[in-house]
PDB file of C-alpha atoms in Angstrom:
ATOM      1  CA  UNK A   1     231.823 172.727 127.516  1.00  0.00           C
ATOM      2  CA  UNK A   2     235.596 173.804 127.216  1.00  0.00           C
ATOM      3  CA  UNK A   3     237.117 173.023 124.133  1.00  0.00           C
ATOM      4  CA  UNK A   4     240.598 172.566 123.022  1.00  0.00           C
ATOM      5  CA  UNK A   5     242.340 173.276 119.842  1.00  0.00           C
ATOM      6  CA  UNK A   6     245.603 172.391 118.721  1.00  0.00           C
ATOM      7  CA  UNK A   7     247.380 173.966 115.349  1.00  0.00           C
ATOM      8  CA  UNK A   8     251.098 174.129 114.389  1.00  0.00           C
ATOM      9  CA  UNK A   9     252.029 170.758 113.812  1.00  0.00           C
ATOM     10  CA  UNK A  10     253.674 169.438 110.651  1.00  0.00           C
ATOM     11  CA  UNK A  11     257.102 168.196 109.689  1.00  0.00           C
ATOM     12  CA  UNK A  12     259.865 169.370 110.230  1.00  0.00           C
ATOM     13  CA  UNK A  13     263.935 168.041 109.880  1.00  0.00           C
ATOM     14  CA  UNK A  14     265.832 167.245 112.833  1.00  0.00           C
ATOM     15  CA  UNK A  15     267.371 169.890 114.457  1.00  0.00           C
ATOM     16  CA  UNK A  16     264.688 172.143 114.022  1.00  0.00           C
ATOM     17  CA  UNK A  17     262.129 174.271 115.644  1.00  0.00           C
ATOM     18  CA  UNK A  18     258.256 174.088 115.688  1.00  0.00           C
ATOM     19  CA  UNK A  19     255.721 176.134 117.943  1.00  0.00           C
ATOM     20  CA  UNK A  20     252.453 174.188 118.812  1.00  0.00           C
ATOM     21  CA  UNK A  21     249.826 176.604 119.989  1.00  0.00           C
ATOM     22  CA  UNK A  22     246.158 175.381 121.799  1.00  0.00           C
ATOM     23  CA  UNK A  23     243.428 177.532 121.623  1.00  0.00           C
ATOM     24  CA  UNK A  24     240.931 177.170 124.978  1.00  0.00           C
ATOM     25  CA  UNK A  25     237.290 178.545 124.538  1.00  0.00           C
ATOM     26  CA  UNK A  26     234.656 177.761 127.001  1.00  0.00           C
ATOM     27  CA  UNK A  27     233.385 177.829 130.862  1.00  0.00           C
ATOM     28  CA  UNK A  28     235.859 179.268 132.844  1.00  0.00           C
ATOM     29  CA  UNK A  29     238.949 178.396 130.367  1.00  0.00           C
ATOM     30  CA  UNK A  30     241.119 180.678 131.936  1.00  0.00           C
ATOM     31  CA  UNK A  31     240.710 179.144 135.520  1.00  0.00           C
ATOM     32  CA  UNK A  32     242.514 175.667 134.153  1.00  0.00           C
ATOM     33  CA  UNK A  33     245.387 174.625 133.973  1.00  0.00           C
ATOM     34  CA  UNK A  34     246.913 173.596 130.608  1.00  0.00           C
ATOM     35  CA  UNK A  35     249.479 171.042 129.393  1.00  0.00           C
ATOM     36  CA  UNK A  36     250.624 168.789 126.908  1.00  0.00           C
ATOM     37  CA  UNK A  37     250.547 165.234 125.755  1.00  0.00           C
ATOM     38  CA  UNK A  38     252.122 162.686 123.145  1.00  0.00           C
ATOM     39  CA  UNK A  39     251.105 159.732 121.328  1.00  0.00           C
ATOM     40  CA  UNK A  40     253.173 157.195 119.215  1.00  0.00           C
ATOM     41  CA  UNK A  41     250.753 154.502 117.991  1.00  0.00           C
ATOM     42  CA  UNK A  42     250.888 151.150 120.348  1.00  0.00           C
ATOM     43  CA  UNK A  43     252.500 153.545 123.316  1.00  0.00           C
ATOM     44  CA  UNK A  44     250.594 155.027 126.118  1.00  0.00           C
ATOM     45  CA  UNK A  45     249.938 158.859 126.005  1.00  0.00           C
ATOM     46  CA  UNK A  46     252.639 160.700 128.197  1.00  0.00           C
ATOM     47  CA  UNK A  47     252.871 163.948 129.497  1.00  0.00           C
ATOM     48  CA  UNK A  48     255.543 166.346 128.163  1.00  0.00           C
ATOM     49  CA  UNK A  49     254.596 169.643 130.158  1.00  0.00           C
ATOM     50  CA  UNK A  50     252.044 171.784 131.460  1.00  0.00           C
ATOM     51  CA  UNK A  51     251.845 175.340 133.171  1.00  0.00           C
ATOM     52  CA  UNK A  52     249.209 176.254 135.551  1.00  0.00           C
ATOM     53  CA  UNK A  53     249.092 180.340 134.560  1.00  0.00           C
ATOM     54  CA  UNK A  54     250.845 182.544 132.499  1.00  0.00           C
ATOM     55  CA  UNK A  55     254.080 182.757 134.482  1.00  0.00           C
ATOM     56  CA  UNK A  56     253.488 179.915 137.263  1.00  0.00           C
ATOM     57  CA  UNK A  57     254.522 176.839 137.998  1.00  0.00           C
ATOM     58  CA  UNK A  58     255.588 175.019 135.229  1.00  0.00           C
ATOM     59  CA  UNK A  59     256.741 171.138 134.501  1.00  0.00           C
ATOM     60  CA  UNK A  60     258.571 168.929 131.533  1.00  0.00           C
ATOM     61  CA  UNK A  61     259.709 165.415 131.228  1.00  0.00           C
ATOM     62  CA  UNK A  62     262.932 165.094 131.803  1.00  0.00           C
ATOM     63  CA  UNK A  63     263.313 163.815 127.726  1.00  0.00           C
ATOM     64  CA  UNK A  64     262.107 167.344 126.893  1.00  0.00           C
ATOM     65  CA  UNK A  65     263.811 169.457 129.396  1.00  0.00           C
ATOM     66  CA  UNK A  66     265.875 171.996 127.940  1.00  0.00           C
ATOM     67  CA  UNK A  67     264.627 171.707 124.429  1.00  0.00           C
ATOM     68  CA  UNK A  68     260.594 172.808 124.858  1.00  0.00           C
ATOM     69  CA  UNK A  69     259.388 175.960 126.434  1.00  0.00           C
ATOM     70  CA  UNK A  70     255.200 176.504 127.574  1.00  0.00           C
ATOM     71  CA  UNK A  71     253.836 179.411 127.916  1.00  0.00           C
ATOM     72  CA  UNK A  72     250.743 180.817 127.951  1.00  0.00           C
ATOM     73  CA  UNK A  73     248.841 183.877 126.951  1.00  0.00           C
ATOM     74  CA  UNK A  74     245.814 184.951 129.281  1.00  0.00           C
ATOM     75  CA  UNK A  75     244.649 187.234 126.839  1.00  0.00           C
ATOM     76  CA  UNK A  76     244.122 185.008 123.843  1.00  0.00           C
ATOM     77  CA  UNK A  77     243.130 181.977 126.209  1.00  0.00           C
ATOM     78  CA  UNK A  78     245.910 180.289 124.546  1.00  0.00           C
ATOM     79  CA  UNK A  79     249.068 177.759 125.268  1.00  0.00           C
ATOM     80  CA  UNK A  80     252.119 177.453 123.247  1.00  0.00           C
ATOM     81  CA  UNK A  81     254.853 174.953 123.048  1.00  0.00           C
ATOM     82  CA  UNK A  82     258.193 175.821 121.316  1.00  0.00           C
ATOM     83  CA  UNK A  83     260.043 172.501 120.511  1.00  0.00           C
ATOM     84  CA  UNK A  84     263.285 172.993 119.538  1.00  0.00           C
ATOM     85  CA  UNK A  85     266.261 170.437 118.623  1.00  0.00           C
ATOM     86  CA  UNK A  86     263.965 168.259 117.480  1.00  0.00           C
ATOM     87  CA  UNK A  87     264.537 164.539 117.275  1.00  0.00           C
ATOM     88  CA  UNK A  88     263.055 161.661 115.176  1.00  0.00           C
ATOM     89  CA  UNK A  89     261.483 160.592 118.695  1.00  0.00           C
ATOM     90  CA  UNK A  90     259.577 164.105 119.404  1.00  0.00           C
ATOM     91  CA  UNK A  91     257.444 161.846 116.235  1.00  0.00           C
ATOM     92  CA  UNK A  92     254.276 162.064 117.938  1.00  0.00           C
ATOM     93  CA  UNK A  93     250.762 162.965 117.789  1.00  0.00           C
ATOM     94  CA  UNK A  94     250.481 166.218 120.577  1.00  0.00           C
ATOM     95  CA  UNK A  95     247.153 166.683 122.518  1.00  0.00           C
ATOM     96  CA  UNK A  96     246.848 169.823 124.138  1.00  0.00           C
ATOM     97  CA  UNK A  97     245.016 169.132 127.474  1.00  0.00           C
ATOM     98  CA  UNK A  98     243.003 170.994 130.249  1.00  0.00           C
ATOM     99  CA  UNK A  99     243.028 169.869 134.132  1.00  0.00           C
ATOM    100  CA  UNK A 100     243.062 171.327 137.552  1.00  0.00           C
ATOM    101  CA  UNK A 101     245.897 173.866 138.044  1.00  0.00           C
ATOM    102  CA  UNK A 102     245.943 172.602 141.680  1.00  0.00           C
ATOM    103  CA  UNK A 103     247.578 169.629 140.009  1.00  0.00           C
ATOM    104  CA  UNK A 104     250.062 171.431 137.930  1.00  0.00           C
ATOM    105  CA  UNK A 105     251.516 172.718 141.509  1.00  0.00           C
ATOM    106  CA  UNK A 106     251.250 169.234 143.022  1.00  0.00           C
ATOM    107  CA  UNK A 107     253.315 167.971 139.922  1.00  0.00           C
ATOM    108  CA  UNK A 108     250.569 165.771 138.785  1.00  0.00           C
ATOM    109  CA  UNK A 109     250.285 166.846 135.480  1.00  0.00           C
ATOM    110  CA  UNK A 110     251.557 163.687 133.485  1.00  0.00           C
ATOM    111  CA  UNK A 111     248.974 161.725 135.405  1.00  0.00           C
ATOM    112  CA  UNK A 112     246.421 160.965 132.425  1.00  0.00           C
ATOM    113  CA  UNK A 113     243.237 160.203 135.771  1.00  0.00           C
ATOM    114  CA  UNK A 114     243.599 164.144 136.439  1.00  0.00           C
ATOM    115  CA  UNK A 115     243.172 165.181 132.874  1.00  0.00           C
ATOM    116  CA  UNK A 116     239.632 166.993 132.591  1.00  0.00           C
ATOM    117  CA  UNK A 117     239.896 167.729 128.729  1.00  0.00           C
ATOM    118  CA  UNK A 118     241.671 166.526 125.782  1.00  0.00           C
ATOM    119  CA  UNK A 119     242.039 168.152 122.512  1.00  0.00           C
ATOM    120  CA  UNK A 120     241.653 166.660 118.980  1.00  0.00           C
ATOM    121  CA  UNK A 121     245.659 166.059 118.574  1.00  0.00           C
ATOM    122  CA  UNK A 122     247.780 167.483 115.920  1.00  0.00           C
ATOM    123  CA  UNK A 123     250.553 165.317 114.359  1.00  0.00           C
ATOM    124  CA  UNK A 124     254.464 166.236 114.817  1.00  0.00           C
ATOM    125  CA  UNK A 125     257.053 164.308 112.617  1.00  0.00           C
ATOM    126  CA  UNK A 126     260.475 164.986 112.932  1.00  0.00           C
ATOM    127  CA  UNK A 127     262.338 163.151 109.766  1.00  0.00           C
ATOM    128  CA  UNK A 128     264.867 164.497 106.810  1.00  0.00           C
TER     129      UNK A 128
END
């Protein structure tokens, strides 16, 4: 069974920077694609960004855009997400997630029905 996990999380001040990394093991880990999710308690999970190979196509939500880069490493099987100019809202808890990449191209990513896999979730506060 593929397995995700996250590391990285913590707190952090507004304004700053914070690098979430996901660690896939498993069948075939390499052949998914890989993405990102975020939880604030009594909200519904929503997708922040995903990446369907090392250097292909790629997607953020718009609240994210310009502030948090993915990126992947083949070698290590692993994803990465560099948050920077964090705000008190980024206050979430991050699951690192595996689904089809055919759904990364299609831009169905932040749809949580084509998630195949979710990791554990690692907590992300943003506060002074």
């Amino acid at each position: 069974q593929l397995q995700l996990v996250e590391s990285g999380g913590g707190l952090v001040q507004p304004g700053g920077s914070l690098r979430l990394s996901c660690a896939a093991s498993g069948p075939r880990a390499v052949s998914y694609g890989l993405g990102w999710f975020r939880q604030v308690p009594g909200k519904e999970r929503e997708g922040v960004s995903c990446i369907a190979s090392e250097d292909g196509s790629r997607h953020y939500a718009d609240s994210v855009k310009d502030r948090f880069t993915i990126s992947r490493d083949h070698g290590k099987n692993t994803a990465y997400l560099e948050m920077t100019s964090l705000r008190s809202d980024d206050t979430a808890v991050y699951f690192c997630v595996a689904l089809s990449p055919l759904f990364v191209v299609l831009g169905q990513c932040f749809q949580p029905g084509k998630v195949d896999v979710w990791g554990q979730g690692t907590q992300v506060t943003v506060s002074s």
